Amino acid sequence: MIAELVSSALGLALYLNTLSADFCYDDSRAIKTNQDLLPETPWTHIFYNDFWGTLLTHSGSHKSYRPLCTLSFRLNHAIGGLNPWSYHLVNVLLHAAVTGLFTNFSKILLGDGYWTFMAGLMFASHPIHTEAVAGIVGRADVGASFFFLLSLLCYMKHCSTRGSSARTWGWFLGTGMCAGCSMLWKEQGVTVLAVSAVYDIFVFHRLKMKQILPTIYKRKNLSLFLSISLLTFWGTSLLGARLYWMGNKPPSFSNSDNPAADSDSLLARTLTFFYLPTKNLWLLLCPDTLSFDWSMDAVPLLKTISDWRNLHTVAFYTGLLLLAYYGLKSPSLGRECNGKSVTNGKQNANGHSCHSEVEYGNSEIKSSFASKVENGIRNNASQRTQLPSTENIVVLSLSLLIIPFVPATNLFFYVGFVIAERVLYIPSMGFCLLITVGARALYVKVQKRFLKSLIFYATAALIVFYGLKTAIRNGDWQNEEMLYRSGIKVNPAKAWGNLGNVLKSQSKISEAESAYRNALYYRSNMADMLYNLGLLLQENSRFAEALHYYKLAIGSRPTLASAYLNTGIILMNQGKTEEARRTFLKCSEIPDENLKDPHAHKSSVTSCLYNLGKLYHEQGHYEDALSVYKEAIQKMPRQFAPQSLYNMMGEAYMRLSMLPEAEHWYMESLRSKTDHIPAHLTYGKLLALTVSFFWRKPAS
């Protein structure tokens, strides 16, 4: 229990400084502009929309279905509004809880000694977790990990009580429920069922590859067969329900999100996709360079066989195969228990009876934990405390490292990122366990005390360095400016562009313009950056330059409605009414299919129609204006502020002398925003006109 508490305390302490951090990067879209968090939005919408608030079946949805995480954001919003402190607090507490669970999980595998302590501290301090914990949207990964470990621990209990207690199926039920909850926090949570199967086969039953098929398909062990079958059924059911709920369609992403997926070259796609796991492993091993975003050209495509990075790929997969072979090979006579060398089962360490693996060598179906019957008498005392061998733990560690990462490999479907550090939160459990058990194996193997001390202190030093890096990286997540500046060396185009937005919000106009131009230097066809630069120039009355960049933005992305909107406004103000009218009409006809943010698109289309109506109104075409205003109301999204639109509706009706209709829309405008001054003025004119009419009306 001490190891769990100390590890959790370290995980808590390392991230305390993030409590004062602001919302950063994706937090804005997932929290600040997400309508599903607002009290006026029915909470059931969370179960029909994706993580970003878009309808899950919409063609532009990311298909990221994480309702439990979104529900936790809504509870945060209900308690503390948009104060980031409470959101960060939940993330930090969740990370501490996950650290405690992981340490407890490690204790089951490594025993109650200092190597368990090492594994827990390494997980608590690993810098790769910074994005998941310090970035609020990373709560999806941390929450999924919490239920992932609960599910795995429940299954381990199921295995240890199988055949000896009726409660074993209660533990299995807990496994299934926690796996479902983990998937509803984040998609990769469902992979815990596969990891559980690996634990049952390779750790609990200690089967080798050649023994698996005879044991399962010939049903030599009915309890194992039943458990694996139920895991398979439940996993298939969860995945089937998930696919059905998102409309049986995969998400679509832009080429900048995942350039390799958009490449026309099969060779480039293949080499790059094989290389990316290597890069991810390097981030786990040596997280010296971290970034908030790894999209675009952060990892250049591998286009030829001669690219030197292919050597990294070969080394990675060679090492992976060697580790797998080591874990699955025939057992050796010697083994270690909790850091002490054991041969033929003679050593006992820390109260854990350690038996030779030879006694399992000729058995295909005997469990190392389950009770067995010998001469009619149950004998489970020593078996229940049996620790797995190093080979067993290596297999389980590899499964924890690889299986949860499989959804991010582009193997089954393309994903919307190149590398995402928060995706490595669950796989890092396998990494920390693998490093720890490797250090323990070396510690046992060497004979000299000096070498033993060297291995132990080297592992401790690695944990210290990880902790220092985490503390430094947390500083980058204090605010968006620091975060984006830290990412310039990895992804300069995206970092400079986002930094420009921050500098603009700080009224540092010249610096913001320079940042936008730097972003376009690295990637000249970024529609968002072209638009943002145009907007900056427009707000500073540099209209000719603004029009130039808006046209470039439209050329890069013809569906960018906001660029059409601002182009039309500039043209209208310059008296080019016919060009403005055509621009507004073209904008209003752009569909929202396959768009990343359909809500923002609908808002821009509604604004275009509003300005087109104003154009008709100024030309005296009041009926045309009313027709356009009505279309705008039909297309208006929930988050659009309608008071100006309603007020212009009232003005058009008033010009047509339809006073009751005008009064209705003036009142609607004031209901939308009680302090909307134009509506008060126009409604006042209507009342004055009405009073004047009654005063002049002759008595009958």
mmCIF file of C-alpha atoms in Angstrom, residues 236-519:
data_model
loop_
_atom_site.group_PDB
_atom_site.id
_atom_site.type_symbol
_atom_site.label_atom_id
_atom_site.label_comp_id
_atom_site.label_asym_id
_atom_site.label_seq_id
_atom_site.Cartn_x
_atom_site.Cartn_y
_atom_site.Cartn_z
ATOM 1 C CA THR A 236 -16.823 -7.767 -30.780
ATOM 2 C CA SER A 237 -20.158 -6.513 -29.417
ATOM 3 C CA LEU A 238 -18.627 -3.266 -28.150
ATOM 4 C CA LEU A 239 -16.843 -2.618 -31.437
ATOM 5 C CA GLY A 240 -19.958 -3.464 -33.455
ATOM 6 C CA ALA A 241 -22.115 -1.128 -31.362
ATOM 7 C CA ARG A 242 -19.471 1.591 -31.657
ATOM 8 C CA LEU A 243 -19.335 1.265 -35.455
ATOM 9 C CA TYR A 244 -23.130 1.268 -35.739
ATOM 10 C CA TRP A 245 -23.519 4.317 -33.494
ATOM 11 C CA MET A 246 -21.145 6.404 -35.607
ATOM 12 C CA GLY A 247 -23.075 5.614 -38.794
ATOM 13 C CA ASN A 248 -20.967 2.700 -40.081
ATOM 14 C CA LYS A 249 -18.589 5.175 -41.724
ATOM 15 C CA PRO A 250 -14.958 5.984 -40.928
ATOM 16 C CA PRO A 251 -13.991 9.620 -40.293
ATOM 17 C CA SER A 252 -12.423 11.753 -42.984
ATOM 18 C CA PHE A 253 -9.424 14.008 -42.335
ATOM 19 C CA SER A 254 -7.543 16.679 -44.218
ATOM 20 C CA ASN A 255 -4.190 15.899 -45.781
ATOM 21 C CA SER A 256 -2.419 18.142 -43.246
ATOM 22 C CA ASP A 257 -3.700 16.009 -40.353
ATOM 23 C CA ASN A 258 -2.086 12.830 -41.690
ATOM 24 C CA PRO A 259 0.034 13.521 -44.797
ATOM 25 C CA ALA A 260 1.100 9.883 -45.197
ATOM 26 C CA ALA A 261 -2.508 8.727 -45.502
ATOM 27 C CA ASP A 262 -3.028 11.253 -48.312
ATOM 28 C CA SER A 263 0.145 10.316 -50.199
ATOM 29 C CA ASP A 264 -0.272 8.863 -53.680
ATOM 30 C CA SER A 265 2.843 6.733 -53.238
ATOM 31 C CA LEU A 266 2.258 3.275 -51.786
ATOM 32 C CA LEU A 267 5.962 3.074 -50.920
ATOM 33 C CA ALA A 268 5.863 6.377 -48.992
ATOM 34 C CA ARG A 269 2.730 5.337 -47.098
ATOM 35 C CA THR A 270 4.184 1.942 -46.211
ATOM 36 C CA LEU A 271 7.606 3.168 -45.107
ATOM 37 C CA THR A 272 6.149 6.057 -43.105
ATOM 38 C CA PHE A 273 3.521 3.962 -41.349
ATOM 39 C CA PHE A 274 6.167 1.386 -40.424
ATOM 40 C CA TYR A 275 8.442 4.145 -39.123
ATOM 41 C CA LEU A 276 5.898 5.982 -36.957
ATOM 42 C CA PRO A 277 5.769 3.319 -34.184
ATOM 43 C CA THR A 278 9.560 3.622 -34.009
ATOM 44 C CA LYS A 279 9.255 7.368 -33.478
ATOM 45 C CA ASN A 280 6.619 6.820 -30.802
ATOM 46 C CA LEU A 281 8.844 4.359 -28.957
ATOM 47 C CA TRP A 282 11.687 6.881 -29.048
ATOM 48 C CA LEU A 283 9.394 9.465 -27.444
ATOM 49 C CA LEU A 284 8.741 6.971 -24.648
ATOM 50 C CA LEU A 285 12.401 6.126 -24.209
ATOM 51 C CA CYS A 286 13.876 9.604 -24.665
ATOM 52 C CA PRO A 287 11.179 12.313 -24.467
ATOM 53 C CA ASP A 288 13.614 15.173 -24.970
ATOM 54 C CA THR A 289 11.577 16.808 -27.753
ATOM 55 C CA LEU A 290 7.841 17.105 -27.161
ATOM 56 C CA SER A 291 5.237 19.110 -29.051
ATOM 57 C CA PHE A 292 1.565 20.025 -28.751
ATOM 58 C CA ASP A 293 1.089 19.003 -32.399
ATOM 59 C CA TRP A 294 2.884 16.573 -34.711
ATOM 60 C CA SER A 295 0.776 17.043 -37.848
ATOM 61 C CA MET A 296 1.743 18.437 -41.268
ATOM 62 C CA ASP A 297 5.492 18.065 -41.877
ATOM 63 C CA ALA A 298 6.562 17.492 -38.261
ATOM 64 C CA VAL A 299 7.590 13.977 -39.324
ATOM 65 C CA PRO A 300 8.624 14.139 -43.008
ATOM 66 C CA LEU A 301 7.459 11.263 -45.192
ATOM 67 C CA LEU A 302 9.870 8.414 -45.898
ATOM 68 C CA LYS A 303 9.769 8.353 -49.685
ATOM 69 C CA THR A 304 12.680 6.070 -50.567
ATOM 70 C CA ILE A 305 14.316 2.902 -49.308
ATOM 71 C CA SER A 306 17.568 4.843 -48.942
ATOM 72 C CA ASP A 307 16.132 7.121 -46.241
ATOM 73 C CA TRP A 308 18.388 6.555 -43.201
ATOM 74 C CA ARG A 309 15.374 6.463 -40.875
ATOM 75 C CA ASN A 310 14.539 3.047 -42.287
ATOM 76 C CA LEU A 311 17.454 1.757 -40.208
ATOM 77 C CA HIS A 312 15.543 2.843 -37.107
ATOM 78 C CA THR A 313 12.517 0.944 -38.364
ATOM 79 C CA VAL A 314 14.541 -2.239 -38.920
ATOM 80 C CA ALA A 315 16.169 -1.950 -35.488
ATOM 81 C CA PHE A 316 12.799 -1.388 -33.831
ATOM 82 C CA TYR A 317 11.050 -4.401 -35.324
ATOM 83 C CA THR A 318 14.114 -6.594 -34.828
ATOM 84 C CA GLY A 319 14.178 -5.695 -31.141
ATOM 85 C CA LEU A 320 10.443 -6.258 -30.889
ATOM 86 C CA LEU A 321 10.727 -9.733 -32.401
ATOM 87 C CA LEU A 322 13.629 -10.618 -30.129
ATOM 88 C CA LEU A 323 11.667 -9.551 -27.056
ATOM 89 C CA ALA A 324 8.647 -11.536 -28.230
ATOM 90 C CA TYR A 325 10.852 -14.584 -28.811
ATOM 91 C CA TYR A 326 12.387 -14.190 -25.357
ATOM 92 C CA GLY A 327 8.960 -14.011 -23.772
ATOM 93 C CA LEU A 328 7.529 -16.966 -25.662
ATOM 94 C CA LYS A 329 10.521 -19.310 -25.692
ATOM 95 C CA SER A 330 10.745 -22.401 -23.545
ATOM 96 C CA PRO A 331 11.282 -21.618 -19.848
ATOM 97 C CA SER A 332 14.723 -21.737 -18.306
ATOM 98 C CA LEU A 333 15.739 -23.525 -15.132
ATOM 99 C CA GLY A 334 16.673 -20.356 -13.315
ATOM 100 C CA ARG A 335 14.474 -17.423 -12.548
ATOM 101 C CA GLU A 336 14.244 -14.504 -10.212
ATOM 102 C CA CYS A 337 11.703 -13.457 -7.651
ATOM 103 C CA ASN A 338 11.387 -9.838 -6.672
ATOM 104 C CA GLY A 339 15.004 -9.124 -7.490
ATOM 105 C CA LYS A 340 16.473 -12.300 -5.985
ATOM 106 C CA SER A 341 17.924 -15.142 -7.997
ATOM 107 C CA VAL A 342 16.008 -18.403 -7.751
ATOM 108 C CA THR A 343 17.065 -21.772 -9.115
ATOM 109 C CA ASN A 344 14.742 -24.785 -9.168
ATOM 110 C CA GLY A 345 12.385 -23.119 -6.765
ATOM 111 C CA LYS A 346 14.682 -23.071 -3.738
ATOM 112 C CA GLN A 347 14.589 -19.357 -2.952
ATOM 113 C CA ASN A 348 11.785 -17.594 -1.115
ATOM 114 C CA ALA A 349 11.684 -13.810 -1.303
ATOM 115 C CA ASN A 350 9.529 -11.366 0.606
ATOM 116 C CA GLY A 351 6.955 -13.950 1.470
ATOM 117 C CA HIS A 352 6.359 -15.009 -2.135
ATOM 118 C CA SER A 353 7.010 -18.643 -2.825
ATOM 119 C CA CYS A 354 8.904 -18.921 -6.081
ATOM 120 C CA HIS A 355 8.710 -22.204 -7.907
ATOM 121 C CA SER A 356 10.786 -23.456 -10.755
ATOM 122 C CA GLU A 357 9.302 -23.088 -14.188
ATOM 123 C CA VAL A 358 10.323 -26.690 -14.884
ATOM 124 C CA GLU A 359 7.314 -27.919 -12.998
ATOM 125 C CA TYR A 360 5.159 -26.093 -15.545
ATOM 126 C CA GLY A 361 7.189 -27.115 -18.566
ATOM 127 C CA ASN A 362 5.318 -30.326 -19.295
ATOM 128 C CA SER A 363 1.906 -28.969 -18.435
ATOM 129 C CA GLU A 364 -0.335 -27.386 -21.012
ATOM 130 C CA ILE A 365 -3.247 -26.398 -18.887
ATOM 131 C CA LYS A 366 -2.196 -25.974 -15.267
ATOM 132 C CA SER A 367 -2.548 -22.466 -13.818
ATOM 133 C CA SER A 368 0.173 -20.861 -11.758
ATOM 134 C CA PHE A 369 -2.418 -19.260 -9.487
ATOM 135 C CA ALA A 370 -5.497 -21.447 -9.531
ATOM 136 C CA SER A 371 -5.863 -24.151 -6.971
ATOM 137 C CA LYS A 372 -5.163 -27.682 -8.054
ATOM 138 C CA VAL A 373 -6.239 -31.012 -6.710
ATOM 139 C CA GLU A 374 -3.567 -33.427 -5.722
ATOM 140 C CA ASN A 375 -4.632 -36.811 -4.289
ATOM 141 C CA GLY A 376 -8.105 -35.421 -3.695
ATOM 142 C CA ILE A 377 -6.869 -32.530 -1.516
ATOM 143 C CA ARG A 378 -6.947 -28.867 -2.591
ATOM 144 C CA ASN A 379 -3.573 -27.232 -2.339
ATOM 145 C CA ASN A 380 -3.649 -23.580 -3.336
ATOM 146 C CA ALA A 381 -1.705 -21.733 -0.673
ATOM 147 C CA SER A 382 1.656 -21.677 -2.386
ATOM 148 C CA GLN A 383 0.236 -21.441 -5.889
ATOM 149 C CA ARG A 384 -1.783 -18.342 -5.098
ATOM 150 C CA THR A 385 1.304 -16.320 -4.244
ATOM 151 C CA GLN A 386 3.294 -17.523 -7.244
ATOM 152 C CA LEU A 387 4.867 -14.605 -9.121
ATOM 153 C CA PRO A 388 5.101 -14.713 -12.918
ATOM 154 C CA SER A 389 8.503 -15.258 -14.501
ATOM 155 C CA THR A 390 10.387 -12.510 -16.332
ATOM 156 C CA GLU A 391 9.381 -14.075 -19.647
ATOM 157 C CA ASN A 392 5.705 -13.905 -18.677
ATOM 158 C CA ILE A 393 5.966 -10.257 -17.666
ATOM 159 C CA VAL A 394 7.795 -9.390 -20.898
ATOM 160 C CA VAL A 395 4.911 -10.843 -22.928
ATOM 161 C CA LEU A 396 2.331 -8.931 -20.884
ATOM 162 C CA SER A 397 4.393 -5.727 -21.067
ATOM 163 C CA LEU A 398 4.640 -6.009 -24.846
ATOM 164 C CA SER A 399 0.887 -6.528 -25.079
ATOM 165 C CA LEU A 400 0.293 -3.431 -22.932
ATOM 166 C CA LEU A 401 2.692 -1.470 -25.093
ATOM 167 C CA ILE A 402 1.478 -2.653 -28.501
ATOM 168 C CA ILE A 403 -2.215 -3.569 -28.349
ATOM 169 C CA PRO A 404 -3.584 -0.209 -27.080
ATOM 170 C CA PHE A 405 -1.416 1.519 -29.691
ATOM 171 C CA VAL A 406 -2.752 -0.551 -32.618
ATOM 172 C CA PRO A 407 -5.734 1.800 -33.307
ATOM 173 C CA ALA A 408 -3.228 4.645 -33.882
ATOM 174 C CA THR A 409 -1.096 2.727 -36.410
ATOM 175 C CA ASN A 410 -3.321 3.380 -39.485
ATOM 176 C CA LEU A 411 -3.480 -0.415 -39.855
ATOM 177 C CA PHE A 412 -7.288 -0.731 -39.868
ATOM 178 C CA PHE A 413 -8.272 2.868 -40.657
ATOM 179 C CA TYR A 414 -6.558 6.204 -41.128
ATOM 180 C CA VAL A 415 -6.331 8.440 -38.075
ATOM 181 C CA GLY A 416 -6.349 12.227 -37.875
ATOM 182 C CA PHE A 417 -2.813 12.689 -36.591
ATOM 183 C CA VAL A 418 0.780 11.720 -37.265
ATOM 184 C CA ILE A 419 1.851 11.423 -33.640
ATOM 185 C CA ALA A 420 -0.246 12.258 -30.592
ATOM 186 C CA GLU A 421 1.584 12.173 -27.276
ATOM 187 C CA ARG A 422 -1.575 11.667 -25.231
ATOM 188 C CA VAL A 423 -2.328 8.466 -27.185
ATOM 189 C CA LEU A 424 0.793 6.992 -25.548
ATOM 190 C CA TYR A 425 -0.650 7.316 -22.023
ATOM 191 C CA ILE A 426 -1.917 3.704 -21.887
ATOM 192 C CA PRO A 427 0.984 2.154 -23.873
ATOM 193 C CA SER A 428 3.410 3.845 -21.467
ATOM 194 C CA MET A 429 2.237 1.352 -18.822
ATOM 195 C CA GLY A 430 3.740 -1.460 -20.890
ATOM 196 C CA PHE A 431 6.875 0.593 -21.464
ATOM 197 C CA CYS A 432 7.408 1.338 -17.754
ATOM 198 C CA LEU A 433 6.798 -2.296 -16.867
ATOM 199 C CA LEU A 434 9.163 -3.478 -19.591
ATOM 200 C CA ILE A 435 11.980 -1.161 -18.494
ATOM 201 C CA THR A 436 11.504 -2.156 -14.862
ATOM 202 C CA VAL A 437 11.470 -5.899 -15.471
ATOM 203 C CA GLY A 438 14.474 -5.544 -17.780
ATOM 204 C CA ALA A 439 16.422 -3.694 -15.099
ATOM 205 C CA ARG A 440 15.388 -6.304 -12.548
ATOM 206 C CA ALA A 441 16.541 -9.151 -14.821
ATOM 207 C CA LEU A 442 19.937 -7.493 -15.287
ATOM 208 C CA TYR A 443 20.156 -6.864 -11.547
ATOM 209 C CA VAL A 444 19.614 -10.565 -10.876
ATOM 210 C CA LYS A 445 21.927 -11.736 -13.647
ATOM 211 C CA VAL A 446 25.034 -9.796 -12.635
ATOM 212 C CA GLN A 447 27.018 -11.069 -9.672
ATOM 213 C CA LYS A 448 29.134 -8.099 -8.637
ATOM 214 C CA ARG A 449 27.659 -5.745 -6.061
ATOM 215 C CA PHE A 450 29.058 -2.756 -7.956
ATOM 216 C CA LEU A 451 27.150 -3.704 -11.115
ATOM 217 C CA LYS A 452 23.985 -4.337 -9.134
ATOM 218 C CA SER A 453 24.260 -0.879 -7.582
ATOM 219 C CA LEU A 454 24.967 0.642 -10.982
ATOM 220 C CA ILE A 455 21.809 -0.875 -12.488
ATOM 221 C CA PHE A 456 19.671 0.154 -9.541
ATOM 222 C CA TYR A 457 20.915 3.739 -9.430
ATOM 223 C CA ALA A 458 20.770 4.086 -13.219
ATOM 224 C CA THR A 459 17.083 3.164 -13.076
ATOM 225 C CA ALA A 460 16.540 5.612 -10.226
ATOM 226 C CA ALA A 461 18.407 8.328 -12.186
ATOM 227 C CA LEU A 462 16.162 7.708 -15.201
ATOM 228 C CA ILE A 463 13.120 8.314 -12.990
ATOM 229 C CA VAL A 464 14.670 11.532 -11.657
ATOM 230 C CA PHE A 465 15.410 12.775 -15.178
ATOM 231 C CA TYR A 466 11.863 11.926 -16.260
ATOM 232 C CA GLY A 467 10.499 13.857 -13.298
ATOM 233 C CA LEU A 468 12.643 16.918 -14.070
ATOM 234 C CA LYS A 469 11.573 16.862 -17.725
ATOM 235 C CA THR A 470 7.925 16.598 -16.669
ATOM 236 C CA ALA A 471 8.278 19.602 -14.359
ATOM 237 C CA ILE A 472 9.897 21.633 -17.154
ATOM 238 C CA ARG A 473 7.322 20.553 -19.743
ATOM 239 C CA ASN A 474 4.458 21.471 -17.404
ATOM 240 C CA GLY A 475 5.739 25.042 -17.565
ATOM 241 C CA ASP A 476 5.124 25.046 -21.321
ATOM 242 C CA TRP A 477 1.474 24.180 -20.689
ATOM 243 C CA GLN A 478 0.880 27.189 -18.401
ATOM 244 C CA ASN A 479 -0.534 29.236 -21.267
ATOM 245 C CA GLU A 480 -0.941 29.061 -25.014
ATOM 246 C CA GLU A 481 1.887 31.454 -25.868
ATOM 247 C CA MET A 482 4.480 29.332 -24.039
ATOM 248 C CA LEU A 483 3.024 26.142 -25.473
ATOM 249 C CA TYR A 484 3.143 27.330 -29.075
ATOM 250 C CA ARG A 485 6.623 28.810 -28.735
ATOM 251 C CA SER A 486 7.844 25.442 -27.435
ATOM 252 C CA GLY A 487 6.491 23.711 -30.544
ATOM 253 C CA ILE A 488 8.163 25.912 -33.162
ATOM 254 C CA LYS A 489 11.155 23.592 -33.629
ATOM 255 C CA VAL A 490 8.907 20.541 -34.207
ATOM 256 C CA ASN A 491 5.999 21.951 -36.199
ATOM 257 C CA PRO A 492 6.851 25.540 -37.172
ATOM 258 C CA ALA A 493 3.894 26.089 -39.499
ATOM 259 C CA LYS A 494 1.257 25.126 -36.931
ATOM 260 C CA ALA A 495 3.102 26.697 -33.979
ATOM 261 C CA TRP A 496 3.680 30.073 -35.657
ATOM 262 C CA GLY A 497 0.076 30.179 -36.862
ATOM 263 C CA ASN A 498 -1.382 29.493 -33.431
ATOM 264 C CA LEU A 499 1.087 31.883 -31.842
ATOM 265 C CA GLY A 500 -0.168 34.569 -34.223
ATOM 266 C CA ASN A 501 -3.700 34.080 -32.875
ATOM 267 C CA VAL A 502 -2.445 34.485 -29.303
ATOM 268 C CA LEU A 503 -0.416 37.606 -30.103
ATOM 269 C CA LYS A 504 -3.372 39.119 -31.920
ATOM 270 C CA SER A 505 -5.587 38.565 -28.862
ATOM 271 C CA GLN A 506 -2.922 40.449 -26.869
ATOM 272 C CA SER A 507 -3.154 43.384 -29.348
ATOM 273 C CA LYS A 508 0.441 42.777 -30.503
ATOM 274 C CA ILE A 509 -0.522 43.400 -34.106
ATOM 275 C CA SER A 510 2.895 43.641 -35.757
ATOM 276 C CA GLU A 511 4.159 40.549 -33.919
ATOM 277 C CA ALA A 512 1.003 38.646 -34.859
ATOM 278 C CA GLU A 513 1.405 39.588 -38.532
ATOM 279 C CA SER A 514 5.013 38.435 -38.432
ATOM 280 C CA ALA A 515 3.959 35.118 -36.845
ATOM 281 C CA TYR A 516 1.319 34.520 -39.553
ATOM 282 C CA ARG A 517 3.845 35.252 -42.286
ATOM 283 C CA ASN A 518 6.344 32.872 -40.658
ATOM 284 C CA ALA A 519 3.687 30.140 -40.659
#
